[in-house]
Coordinates of C-alpha atoms and ligand atoms in Angstrom, one line a residue:
X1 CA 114.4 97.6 109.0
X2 CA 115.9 98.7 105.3
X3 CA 114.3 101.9 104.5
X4 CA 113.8 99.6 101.1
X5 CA 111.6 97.7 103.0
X6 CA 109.0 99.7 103.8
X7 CA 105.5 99.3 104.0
X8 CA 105.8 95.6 103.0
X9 CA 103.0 93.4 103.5
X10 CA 103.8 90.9 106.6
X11 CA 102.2 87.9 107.6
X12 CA 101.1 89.3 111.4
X13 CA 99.2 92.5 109.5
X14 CA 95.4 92.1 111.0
X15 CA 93.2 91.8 108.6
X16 CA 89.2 92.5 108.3
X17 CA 86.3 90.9 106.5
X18 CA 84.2 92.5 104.0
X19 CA 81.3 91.2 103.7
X20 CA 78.7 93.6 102.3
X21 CA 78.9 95.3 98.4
X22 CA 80.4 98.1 97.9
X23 CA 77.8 98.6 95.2
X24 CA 74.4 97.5 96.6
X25 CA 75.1 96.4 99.9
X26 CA 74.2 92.7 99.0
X27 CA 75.8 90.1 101.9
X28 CA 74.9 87.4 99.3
X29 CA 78.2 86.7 97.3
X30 CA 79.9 83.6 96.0
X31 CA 83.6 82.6 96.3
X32 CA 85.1 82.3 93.1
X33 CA 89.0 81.0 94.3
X34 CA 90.9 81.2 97.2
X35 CA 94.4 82.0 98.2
X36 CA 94.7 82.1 101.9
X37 CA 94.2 84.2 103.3
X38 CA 92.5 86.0 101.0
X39 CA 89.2 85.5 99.2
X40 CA 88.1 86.7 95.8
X41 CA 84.2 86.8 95.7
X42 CA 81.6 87.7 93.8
X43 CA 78.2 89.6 94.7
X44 CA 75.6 87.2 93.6
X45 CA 73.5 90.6 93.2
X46 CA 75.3 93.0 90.8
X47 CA 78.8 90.8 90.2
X48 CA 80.9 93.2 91.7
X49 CA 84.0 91.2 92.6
X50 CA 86.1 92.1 95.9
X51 CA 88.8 90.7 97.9
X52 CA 88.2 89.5 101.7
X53 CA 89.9 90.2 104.2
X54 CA 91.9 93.0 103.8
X55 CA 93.9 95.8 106.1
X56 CA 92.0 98.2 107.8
X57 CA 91.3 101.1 105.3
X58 CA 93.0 103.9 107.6
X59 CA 96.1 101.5 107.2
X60 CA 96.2 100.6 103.7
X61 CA 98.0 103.6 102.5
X62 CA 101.4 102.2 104.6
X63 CA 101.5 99.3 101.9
X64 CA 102.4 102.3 99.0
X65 CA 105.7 103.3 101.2
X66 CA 109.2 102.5 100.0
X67 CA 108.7 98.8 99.1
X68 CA 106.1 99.2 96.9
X69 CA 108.2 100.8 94.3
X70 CA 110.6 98.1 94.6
X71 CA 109.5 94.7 95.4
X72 CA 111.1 91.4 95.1
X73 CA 108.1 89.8 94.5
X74 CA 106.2 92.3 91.8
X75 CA 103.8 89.6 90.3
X76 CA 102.0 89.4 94.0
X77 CA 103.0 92.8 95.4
X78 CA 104.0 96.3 94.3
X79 CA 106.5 96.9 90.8
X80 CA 110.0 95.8 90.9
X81 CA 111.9 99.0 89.9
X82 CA 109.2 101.5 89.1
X83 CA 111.8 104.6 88.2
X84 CA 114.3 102.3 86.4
X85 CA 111.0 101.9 83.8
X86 CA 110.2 105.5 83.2
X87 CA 110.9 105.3 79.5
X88 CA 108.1 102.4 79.1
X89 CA 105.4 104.7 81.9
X90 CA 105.9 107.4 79.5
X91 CA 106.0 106.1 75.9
X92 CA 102.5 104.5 77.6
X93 CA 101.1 108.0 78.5
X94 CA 102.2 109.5 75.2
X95 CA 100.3 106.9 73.4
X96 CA 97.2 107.0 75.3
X97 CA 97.5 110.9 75.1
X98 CA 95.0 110.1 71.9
X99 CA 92.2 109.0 74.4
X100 CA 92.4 112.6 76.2
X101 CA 93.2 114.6 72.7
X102 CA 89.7 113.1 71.8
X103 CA 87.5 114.7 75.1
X104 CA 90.0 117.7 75.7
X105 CA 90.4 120.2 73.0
X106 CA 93.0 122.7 73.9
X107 CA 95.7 121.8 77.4
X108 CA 94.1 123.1 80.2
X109 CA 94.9 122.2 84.0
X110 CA 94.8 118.3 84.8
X111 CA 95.1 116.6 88.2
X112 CA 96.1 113.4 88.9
X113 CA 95.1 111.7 91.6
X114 CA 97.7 108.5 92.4
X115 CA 100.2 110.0 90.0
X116 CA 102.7 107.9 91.6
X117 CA 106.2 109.2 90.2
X118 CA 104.5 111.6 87.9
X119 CA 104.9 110.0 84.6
X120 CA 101.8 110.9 83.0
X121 CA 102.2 114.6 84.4
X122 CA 105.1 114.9 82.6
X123 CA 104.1 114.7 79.6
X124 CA 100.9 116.5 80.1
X125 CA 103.1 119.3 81.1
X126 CA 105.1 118.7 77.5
X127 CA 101.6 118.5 75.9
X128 CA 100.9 122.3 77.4
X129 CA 99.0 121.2 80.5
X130 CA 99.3 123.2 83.5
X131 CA 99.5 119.9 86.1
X132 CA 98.8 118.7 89.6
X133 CA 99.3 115.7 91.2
X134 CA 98.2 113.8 94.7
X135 CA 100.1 111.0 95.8
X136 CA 99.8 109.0 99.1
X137 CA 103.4 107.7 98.9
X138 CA 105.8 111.1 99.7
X139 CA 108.9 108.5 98.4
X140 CA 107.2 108.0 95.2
X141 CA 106.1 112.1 95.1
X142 CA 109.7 113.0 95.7
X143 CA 110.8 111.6 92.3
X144 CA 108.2 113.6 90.1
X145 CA 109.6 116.5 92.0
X146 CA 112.8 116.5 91.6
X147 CA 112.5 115.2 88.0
X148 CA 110.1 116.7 86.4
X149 CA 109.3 119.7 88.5
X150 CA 106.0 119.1 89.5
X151 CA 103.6 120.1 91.9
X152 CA 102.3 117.0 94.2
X153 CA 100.6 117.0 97.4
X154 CA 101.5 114.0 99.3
X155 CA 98.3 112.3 100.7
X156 CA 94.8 111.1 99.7
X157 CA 92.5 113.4 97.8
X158 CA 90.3 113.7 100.9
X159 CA 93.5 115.1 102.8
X160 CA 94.5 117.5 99.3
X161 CA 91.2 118.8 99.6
X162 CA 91.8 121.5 101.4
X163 CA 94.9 122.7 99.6
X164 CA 93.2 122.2 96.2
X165 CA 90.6 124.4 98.1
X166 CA 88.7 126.2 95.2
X167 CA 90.4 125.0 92.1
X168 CA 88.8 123.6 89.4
X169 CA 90.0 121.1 86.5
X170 CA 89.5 120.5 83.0
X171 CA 90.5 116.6 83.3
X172 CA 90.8 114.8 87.0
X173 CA 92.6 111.0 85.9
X174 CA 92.9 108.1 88.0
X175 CA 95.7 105.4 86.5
X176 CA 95.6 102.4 88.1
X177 CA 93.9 103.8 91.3
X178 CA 90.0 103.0 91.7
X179 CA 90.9 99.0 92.5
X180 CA 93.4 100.2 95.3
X181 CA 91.0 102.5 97.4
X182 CA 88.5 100.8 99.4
X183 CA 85.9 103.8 99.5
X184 CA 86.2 104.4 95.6
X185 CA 82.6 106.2 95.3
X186 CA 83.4 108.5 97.9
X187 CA 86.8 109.2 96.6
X188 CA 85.3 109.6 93.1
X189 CA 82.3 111.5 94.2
X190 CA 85.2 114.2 96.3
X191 CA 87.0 114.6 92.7
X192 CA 83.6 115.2 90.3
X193 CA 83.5 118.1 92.9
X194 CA 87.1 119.4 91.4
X195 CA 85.9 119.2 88.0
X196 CA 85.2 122.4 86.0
X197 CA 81.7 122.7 84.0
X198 CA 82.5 120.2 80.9
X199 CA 85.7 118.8 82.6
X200 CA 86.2 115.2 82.1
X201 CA 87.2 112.4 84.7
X202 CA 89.6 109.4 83.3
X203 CA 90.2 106.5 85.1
X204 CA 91.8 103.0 83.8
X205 CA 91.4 99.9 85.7
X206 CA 91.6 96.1 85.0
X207 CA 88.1 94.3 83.2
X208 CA 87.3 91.3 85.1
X209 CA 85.5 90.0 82.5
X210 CA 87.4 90.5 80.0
X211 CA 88.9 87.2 77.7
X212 CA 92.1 87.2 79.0
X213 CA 90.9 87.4 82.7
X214 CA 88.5 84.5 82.2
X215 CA 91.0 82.5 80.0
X216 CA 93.7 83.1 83.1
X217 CA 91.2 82.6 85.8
X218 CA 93.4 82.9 89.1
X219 CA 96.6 83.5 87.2
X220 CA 95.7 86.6 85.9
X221 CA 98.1 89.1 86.4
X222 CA 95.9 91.7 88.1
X223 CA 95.2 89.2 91.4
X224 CA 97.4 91.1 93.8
X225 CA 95.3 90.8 97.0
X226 CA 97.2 92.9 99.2
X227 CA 96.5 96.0 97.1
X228 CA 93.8 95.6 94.1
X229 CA 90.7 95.3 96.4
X230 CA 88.0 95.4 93.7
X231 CA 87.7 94.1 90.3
X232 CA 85.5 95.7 88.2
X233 CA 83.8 95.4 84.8
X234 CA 82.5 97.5 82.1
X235 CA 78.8 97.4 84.2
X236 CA 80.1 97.3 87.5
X237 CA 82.3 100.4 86.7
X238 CA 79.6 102.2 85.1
X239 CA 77.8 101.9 88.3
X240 CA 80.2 103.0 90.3
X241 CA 80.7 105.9 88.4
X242 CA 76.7 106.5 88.5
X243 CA 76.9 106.3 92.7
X244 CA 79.6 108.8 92.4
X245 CA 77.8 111.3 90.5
X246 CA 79.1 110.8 87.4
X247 CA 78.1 109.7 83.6
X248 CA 80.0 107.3 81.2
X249 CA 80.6 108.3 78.3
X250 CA 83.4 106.0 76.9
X251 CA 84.4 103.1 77.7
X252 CA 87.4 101.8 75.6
X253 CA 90.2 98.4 75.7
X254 CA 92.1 99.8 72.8
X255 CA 94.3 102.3 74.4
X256 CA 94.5 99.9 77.5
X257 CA 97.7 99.0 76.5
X258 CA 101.2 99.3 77.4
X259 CA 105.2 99.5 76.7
X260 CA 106.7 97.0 78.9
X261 CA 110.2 95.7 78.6
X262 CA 111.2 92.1 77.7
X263 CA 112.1 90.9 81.3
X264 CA 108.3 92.2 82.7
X265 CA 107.2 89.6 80.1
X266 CA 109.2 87.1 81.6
X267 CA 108.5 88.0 85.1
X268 CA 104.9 87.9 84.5
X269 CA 104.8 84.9 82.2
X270 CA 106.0 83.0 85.5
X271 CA 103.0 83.7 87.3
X272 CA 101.3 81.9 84.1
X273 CA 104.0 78.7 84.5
X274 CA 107.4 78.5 86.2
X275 CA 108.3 76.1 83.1
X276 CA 107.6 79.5 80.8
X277 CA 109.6 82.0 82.8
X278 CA 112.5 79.0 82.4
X279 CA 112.0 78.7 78.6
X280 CA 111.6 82.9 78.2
X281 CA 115.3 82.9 79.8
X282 CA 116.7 83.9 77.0
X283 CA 114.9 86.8 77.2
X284 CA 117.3 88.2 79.8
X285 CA 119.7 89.3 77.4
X286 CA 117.8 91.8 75.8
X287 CA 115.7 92.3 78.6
X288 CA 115.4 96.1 78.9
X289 CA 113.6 96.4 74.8
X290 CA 110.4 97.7 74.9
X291 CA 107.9 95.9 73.3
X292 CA 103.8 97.2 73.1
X293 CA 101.5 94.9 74.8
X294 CA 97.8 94.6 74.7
X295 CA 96.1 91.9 76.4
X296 CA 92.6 94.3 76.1
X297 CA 91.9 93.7 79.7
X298 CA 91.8 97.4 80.9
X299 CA 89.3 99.6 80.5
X300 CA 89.9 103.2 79.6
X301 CA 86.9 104.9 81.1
X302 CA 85.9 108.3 80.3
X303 CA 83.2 111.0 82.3
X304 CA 81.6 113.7 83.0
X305 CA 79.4 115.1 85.8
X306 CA 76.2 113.2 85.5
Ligands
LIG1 ZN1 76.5 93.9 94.6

């Protein structure tokens, strides 16, 4: 097999029902569309929504390996070229430095958990921050390293734990993480432990029930059953954070927004209508301009320790 190739989904992977809430442990939940053979439900009980089936969770982390960085099919699986876009990653992380500016005072020592190629500790570290990262994906981890210096253990947070050992942070972020994990209390409720008196936790993650996801319905561009396990929304996050041990204490769409370049537009408009992707063609010329997008279905949430 191409090392390219990776940790790419195949149709033979067993997968397993879940049945029960993550959240309150309801078996009551309602199917809201089907794309076999997947299942995107609802809990009729708190409207947490979740996909079903899905790998085992001790074999979910093999999916983030090589392929996942760049896939031939982004709009169902993984990012076409994630290092080819570092310029849009972090002209996104320098403009949502405002949410942190707002909670953080003064740089202190951040650690990002999921920090993927280490974008957003990159320019934490050219804000002053002293950084960390965890990263299940060593390929991925290898690129932050070699680029931007940093320091990234290569594994889940449960398996960092013990290296972190007794440090402390002033902000612990999660980008795009919580809907991957399919124990995200626990995993949240292990990194409030990391968190220094008055240190903040940040994580982003796609609003179910925002506009654009209800206008979209299945088409929404955050659907990617292989990998985005749980969608959440502005209740059903607060509650998660509350079972993890941990307060709300802003929850924000503005900043939820991001550079992307002209051929992501066009990639992603397909999943909307093969007929648009056609008719954005022209696009391809100029395909690698940024442009800002905000479709304000993200959710910038900010806490600390309940
Ligand atoms: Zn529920």
């Amino acid at each position: 097999m191409s090392e390219l190739l990776r940790g790419a989904p195949r149709a033979e992977d067993a997968l397993a029902e879940v049945a029960r809430c993550l959240l309150c442990g309801s078996e009551e939940s309602e199917l809201r569309f089907e794309e076999p053979p997947f299942r995107v439900v609802r809990c009729k009980s708190c409207a947490l929504v979740w996909v079903t089936p899905r790998r085992d969770p001790s074999r979910l982390v093999e999916i983030y390996q090589t392929a996942y960085w760049h896939s031939d099919a982004a709009k169902d699986f993984g990012y076409t070229d994630y290092q080819r876009d570092a310029s849009l990653y972090r002209r996104t992380y320098l403009r949502r430095y405002s949410a942190i500016a707002r909670h953080c005072k003064t740089p202190g020592e951040v650690l990002d958990v999921g920090c993927a190629a280490g974008f957003f500790l990159s320019v934490m570290k050219e804000k002053g921050w002293r950084t960390q990262g965890v990263e299940v994906s060593g390929y991925i981890a290898e690129f932050g390293r070699k680029n931007y210096g940093l320091d990234v253990i290569v594994g889940t947070l449960d398996e960092a734990a013990p290296v972190l050992g007794d440090r402390r942070f002033d902000l612990i972020t999660f980008w795009d993480v919580v809907e991957h994990l399919p124990d995200p209390i626990a995993v949240l409720r292990r990194a409030a432990s990391f968190l220094r008196p008055g240190g903040k936790l940040l994580l982003e993650t796609q609003n179910v029930r925002s506009l654009f996801a209800r206008v979209l319905g299945q088409r929404w561009q955050h659907y990617k059953h292989h990998e985005h396990l749980y969608h959440f929304d502005p209740r059903t996050v607060r509650e998660l954070c509350r079972q993890a041990g941990l307060r709300v204490i802003e929850n924000r769409a503005r900043l939820g927004g991001k550079y992307v370049s002209l051929g992501f537009v066009r990639e992603r408009a397909g999943r909307v209508h093969p007929l648009l992707s056609t008719l954005l063609f022209p696009l391809k010329l100029v395909e690698r301009s940024p442009l800002y997008v905000n479709l304000f279905d993200e959710m910038i949430v900010v806490c600390e320790k309940a």
